[in-house]
Amino acid sequence: MTQPATSPAPSAPTPGTLAFTKGHGTQNDFVLIADPEGVLELGADDVRRLADRRGGIGGDGVIRLAPTAALARAGEQAAQNALAKDPTAEWFMDYRNADGSVAEMCGNGVRVFAAFAEQEGLADLSAGPLSLGTRAGVKHVTKEANGWYAVDMGPWSLPGGETAVSDGYDAAVAVHGWTAPRPALSVDLGNPHTVVALASPDELESLELHHAPEVAPVPPHGTNVELVVPLGEEDGPDGLVGRLRMRVHERGVGETPSCGTGACAAALAVRTWQGGASGAGAPDTWIVEVPGGEVRVRVLPGGTVELAGPAELVYSGRVAR
């Protein structure tokens, strides 16, 4: 299991440069920027340049750590909402996809954000949970004894309602190379997901995801598409644990080795297919295998879901602005 790196960020600022840290959660990777005064402006062009894997640092997205209060004063509605809900949410996760588009949040990114806040001396998870603001609400992060970070991802829902639960689908997905679209289930975790079940690991492995899957009806703000294979159940310390394997095509990014909210959506979809909206008879805990490793998804009482997994900070440096 990976542990967050403790190497300090460079301490000697150079004019015309920007300090950064590179981090990842199960190889879902990010460029992290600390902006403790809340004064840094990152435009879409800046994000694309930083995330570029040939001309920049490279990453699936860019995360700016900034004071929630400063963003609230600047008119960021999500920051205002975060402080109204939880005044202890001192820091805000300003997340952008690699293409420069603004995103609600990222489950793997939340864990990496927490490790980054620790490295920067802005949080101490040994003293208790970290509350942080996102565009998908306030997230609470705890650190487990094994070094993993666990995040209460908040409420989830099935946008298709009872009809989608009874039918098992409310959308159709076409992947490049398929002869026909396949049924899929929509899951909302503050950002949109569409989950498709496949028959075997071999079929999952053979998918061609260089092209974005086509989803119908077309989601108004795009969607992340998860292709999943249920792998059965196994005994865990607290009862049965489900296991599944997943690949994901993220909106604004392409295929990535992992997606935290996507892992949650995949587990919730398989649980729904097995036990309906309540998950009756299906496990509440799932191990999700992704190309970048494994994460744990746990359905919590009260309609929320928890994501747990590793976070690693790889290196820090400075880049020309």
C-alpha atoms as one frame of an Amber mdcrd trajectory, in Angstrom:
protein
   0.000   0.000   0.000   1.362   3.391  -0.924   2.077   6.051   1.650   2.025
   9.803   1.029   5.477  11.188   0.408   6.859  13.651   2.921   9.317  15.489
   0.696   8.812  19.224   1.231   7.816  21.571  -1.541  10.637  23.788  -2.831
  11.194  26.678  -0.422  12.995  29.167  -2.660  10.502  30.901  -4.966  11.796
  31.874  -8.377  10.201  34.780 -10.239   7.944  33.594 -13.040   7.565  30.082
 -11.671   4.834  28.158  -9.886   5.395  25.577  -7.138   3.619  22.265  -7.650
   3.421  18.722  -6.345   2.614  15.661  -8.452   0.401  13.065  -6.782  -1.871
  10.151  -7.577  -4.485   7.841  -6.116  -4.323   4.389  -7.740  -2.601   6.124
 -10.675  -5.356   8.683 -11.185  -2.820  11.532 -11.233  -2.961  15.233 -10.505
  -0.938  18.415 -10.494  -1.430  20.011  -7.065  -1.027  23.738  -6.457  -1.072
  25.305  -2.987  -2.696  28.752  -2.919  -3.046  29.410   0.835  -3.840  33.091
   0.286  -6.472  32.423  -2.376  -4.953  34.850  -4.875  -3.836  32.575  -7.709
  -5.804  32.624 -10.950  -5.611  29.502 -13.082  -7.370  29.726 -16.420  -8.288
  26.875 -18.726  -5.130  27.427 -20.788  -2.992  27.232 -17.639  -4.655  23.967
 -16.633  -4.224  22.397 -20.068  -0.550  23.352 -20.100   0.117  21.966 -16.608
  -1.776  18.728 -17.338  -0.142  18.170 -20.739   1.914  14.973 -20.618   4.406
  16.128 -23.245   4.700  19.883 -22.818   3.810  20.164 -19.133   3.890  18.159
 -15.918   1.137  15.750 -16.892  -1.997  14.685 -15.078  -5.646  13.747 -15.309
  -6.461  17.044 -13.663  -5.214  20.048 -11.701  -6.144  20.639  -8.066  -5.743
  24.052  -6.438  -5.841  24.129  -2.638  -7.294  27.479  -1.578  -9.038  28.979
   1.493 -12.767  28.348   1.343 -13.453  31.760   2.903 -11.426  33.593   0.258
 -13.270  31.854  -2.561 -16.590  32.559  -0.847 -15.759  36.267  -0.666 -14.857
  36.163  -4.355 -18.344  34.860  -5.169 -17.717  31.106  -5.517 -21.179  29.742
  -4.684 -19.890  26.264  -3.808 -17.482  27.769  -1.283 -20.293  29.820   0.247
 -22.450  26.697   0.485 -19.593  24.728   2.048 -19.072  27.270   4.829 -22.806
  27.490   5.471 -22.933  23.719   5.919 -19.656  23.271   7.793 -17.698  26.328
   9.000 -14.714  24.049   9.753 -14.210  23.399   6.013 -11.185  25.710   5.927
  -9.792  24.506   2.595 -11.465  24.184  -0.797 -10.606  21.737  -3.577 -10.700
  23.739  -6.812 -10.599  20.883  -9.318 -10.194  21.148 -13.087 -10.148  18.367
 -15.675  -7.115  18.030 -17.919  -8.959  19.800 -20.746  -9.389  22.879 -18.554
 -13.054  22.356 -17.748 -14.298  22.879 -14.203 -15.405  19.685 -12.421 -17.503
  19.108  -9.321 -14.939  16.942  -7.547 -12.913  13.741  -7.840 -12.901  10.912
  -5.302  -9.271   9.941  -5.857  -8.400  13.625  -5.942  -9.970  14.215  -2.518
  -7.619  11.641  -0.975  -4.597  13.128  -2.730  -5.761  16.616  -1.673  -5.755
  15.448   1.973  -2.230  14.031   1.660  -1.110  17.291   0.015  -2.664  19.396
   2.788  -0.704  17.305   5.291   2.549  17.794   3.370   1.986  21.542   3.264
   1.375  21.634   7.029  -2.205  22.816   6.505  -3.945  19.773   8.018  -3.256
  17.126  10.651  -5.411  14.060  10.103  -3.883  12.354  13.134  -5.903  14.836
  15.198  -9.195  13.964  13.494 -11.084  14.146  10.196 -10.412  16.844   7.634
 -13.438  18.743   6.315 -12.929  20.252   2.888 -15.139  22.114   0.474 -15.792
  20.946  -3.069 -18.249  21.852  -5.797 -20.103  18.670  -4.817 -20.449  19.674
  -1.159 -18.321  19.244   1.954 -16.252  16.042   2.120 -14.868  14.548   5.326
 -11.595  12.596   5.159 -10.132  10.288   7.798  -6.802   8.477   7.784  -6.786
   4.752   8.471  -4.120   2.775  10.323  -2.884   1.242   7.060  -2.199   4.690
   5.584  -5.289   4.713   3.380  -7.541   7.767   3.297 -11.289   7.218   3.668
 -13.717   9.813   2.329 -17.402  10.125   3.064 -18.440  10.996  -0.470 -21.868
  12.180   0.621 -25.262  11.282  -0.805 -25.771   9.285  -3.983 -28.829   8.780
  -6.121 -30.190   6.923  -9.122 -31.471   9.667 -11.465 -33.713   7.178 -13.304
 -35.723   6.502 -10.162 -37.869   3.433  -9.540 -38.285   2.679 -13.238 -34.528
   2.447 -13.728 -34.221   0.210 -10.652 -36.906  -2.202 -11.847 -35.658  -2.226
 -15.445 -31.994  -2.262 -14.452 -31.157   0.560 -16.846 -32.138   4.053 -17.926
 -29.550   4.752 -20.646 -27.688   3.070 -23.477 -23.956   3.121 -24.127 -22.143
   2.411 -27.390 -18.412   1.634 -27.241 -16.213   1.744 -30.342 -16.204  -1.745
 -31.883 -19.570  -2.871 -30.484 -22.256  -3.740 -32.990 -25.040  -2.264 -30.858
 -25.480  -0.096 -27.736 -25.916  -1.802 -24.370 -28.156  -0.931 -21.420 -26.633
   1.160 -18.636 -27.617   2.582 -15.259 -27.120   6.231 -14.308 -25.672   6.991
 -10.861 -25.165  10.472  -9.416 -22.512  11.234  -6.791 -22.463  14.976  -7.214
 -21.054  14.264 -10.658 -22.664  12.057 -13.326 -21.867   8.404 -14.060 -23.224
   5.778 -16.444 -22.443   2.132 -15.625 -22.472  -0.812 -18.034 -22.156  -4.477
 -16.975 -19.978  -6.825 -19.031 -19.869 -10.616 -19.058 -16.195 -11.370 -18.476
 -12.783  -9.934 -17.587 -11.587 -10.820 -21.086 -14.289  -8.664 -22.635 -13.381
  -5.814 -20.290  -9.707  -6.128 -21.179 -10.416  -6.043 -24.920 -12.411  -2.793
 -24.899 -11.223   0.043 -27.116 -11.649   3.221 -25.070  -9.491   5.598 -27.097
 -12.785   6.884 -28.456 -15.317   8.340 -26.022 -18.321   6.037 -25.506 -21.598
   7.410 -26.836 -24.383   7.716 -24.271 -28.096   8.058 -25.010 -29.949  10.057
 -23.972 -27.062  12.502 -24.213 -26.307  13.861 -20.707 -26.543  17.673 -20.641
 -23.178  18.054 -18.873 -21.500  14.890 -20.096 -20.897  11.783 -18.029 -18.221
   9.383 -16.843 -18.713   5.875 -18.261 -17.797   2.827 -16.160 -17.511  -0.645
 -17.713 -17.708  -3.277 -14.953 -17.467  -7.024 -14.416 -18.878  -8.407 -11.133
 -16.435 -10.965  -9.670 -18.582 -12.421  -6.894 -18.357 -12.195  -3.128 -15.862
 -13.176  -0.444 -15.783 -13.308   3.337 -14.597 -10.162   5.088 -14.072  -9.270
   8.755 -17.552  -7.741   8.925 -19.425 -10.049   6.548 -19.614 -10.554   2.810
 -17.566  -8.271   0.587 -18.345  -7.857  -3.092 -15.607  -7.606  -5.690 -15.705
  -6.138  -9.180 -13.314  -5.020 -11.895 -13.699  -1.735 -13.734 -12.398   0.447
 -16.535 -13.509   4.043 -16.897 -13.678   6.764 -19.520 -13.766  10.136 -17.743
 -15.426  13.135 -19.331 -12.891  15.784 -20.237  -9.977  13.365 -19.747 -10.364
  10.033 -21.555  -9.589   6.612 -20.112  -7.807   6.809 -16.753  -6.282   4.056
 -14.581  -8.775   4.879 -11.830 -11.734   7.068 -10.902 -12.864   7.361  -7.292
 -16.434   8.478  -7.855 -16.543   6.001 -10.743 -15.591   3.158  -8.395 -18.422
   4.224  -6.083 -20.855   4.408  -8.985 -19.802   0.971 -10.233 -20.258  -0.635
  -6.818 -23.606   1.080  -6.296 -24.848  -0.037  -9.721 -23.864  -3.686  -9.166
 -25.411  -3.565  -5.685 -28.618  -2.171  -7.195 -28.720  -4.859  -9.884 -28.380
  -7.487  -7.155 -30.681  -6.081  -4.496 -32.691  -3.162  -5.829 -32.495   0.395
  -4.526 -32.051  -0.819  -0.940 -29.407  -3.382  -1.914 -31.307  -6.106  -0.049
 -29.144  -9.215   0.201 -26.197  -7.572  -1.570 -22.945  -6.630   0.199 -22.537
  -3.071   1.481 -18.745  -3.249   1.116 -17.018  -3.682  -2.247 -13.446  -4.015
  -3.415 -13.104  -2.366  -6.807 -10.181  -3.423  -8.982  -9.005  -0.738 -11.395
  -5.951  -0.743 -13.688  -4.131   1.424 -11.125  -4.804  -0.740  -8.058  -7.668
  -1.320  -5.640 -10.050   0.866  -3.644 -12.777   0.068  -1.139 -16.349   1.316
  -1.430 -18.720   1.086   1.530 -22.405   2.026   1.558 -23.078   3.935   4.780
 -26.328   4.358   6.735 -28.251   7.478   5.827 -27.783   7.286   2.065 -24.100
   8.158   1.750 -21.122   6.201   0.454 -17.475   5.988   1.561 -14.416   5.616
  -0.650 -11.089   4.449   0.794  -7.731   3.903  -0.841  -4.118   5.016  -1.060
  -2.748   8.448  -1.915   0.835   9.098  -2.929   2.728  12.337  -3.444   5.454
  11.590  -5.954   7.571  14.726  -6.280   7.529  18.508  -5.950   9.104  21.183
  -8.101   8.622  24.495  -9.854   7.357  25.101 -13.361   7.551  28.209 -15.534
   4.332  30.185 -15.689
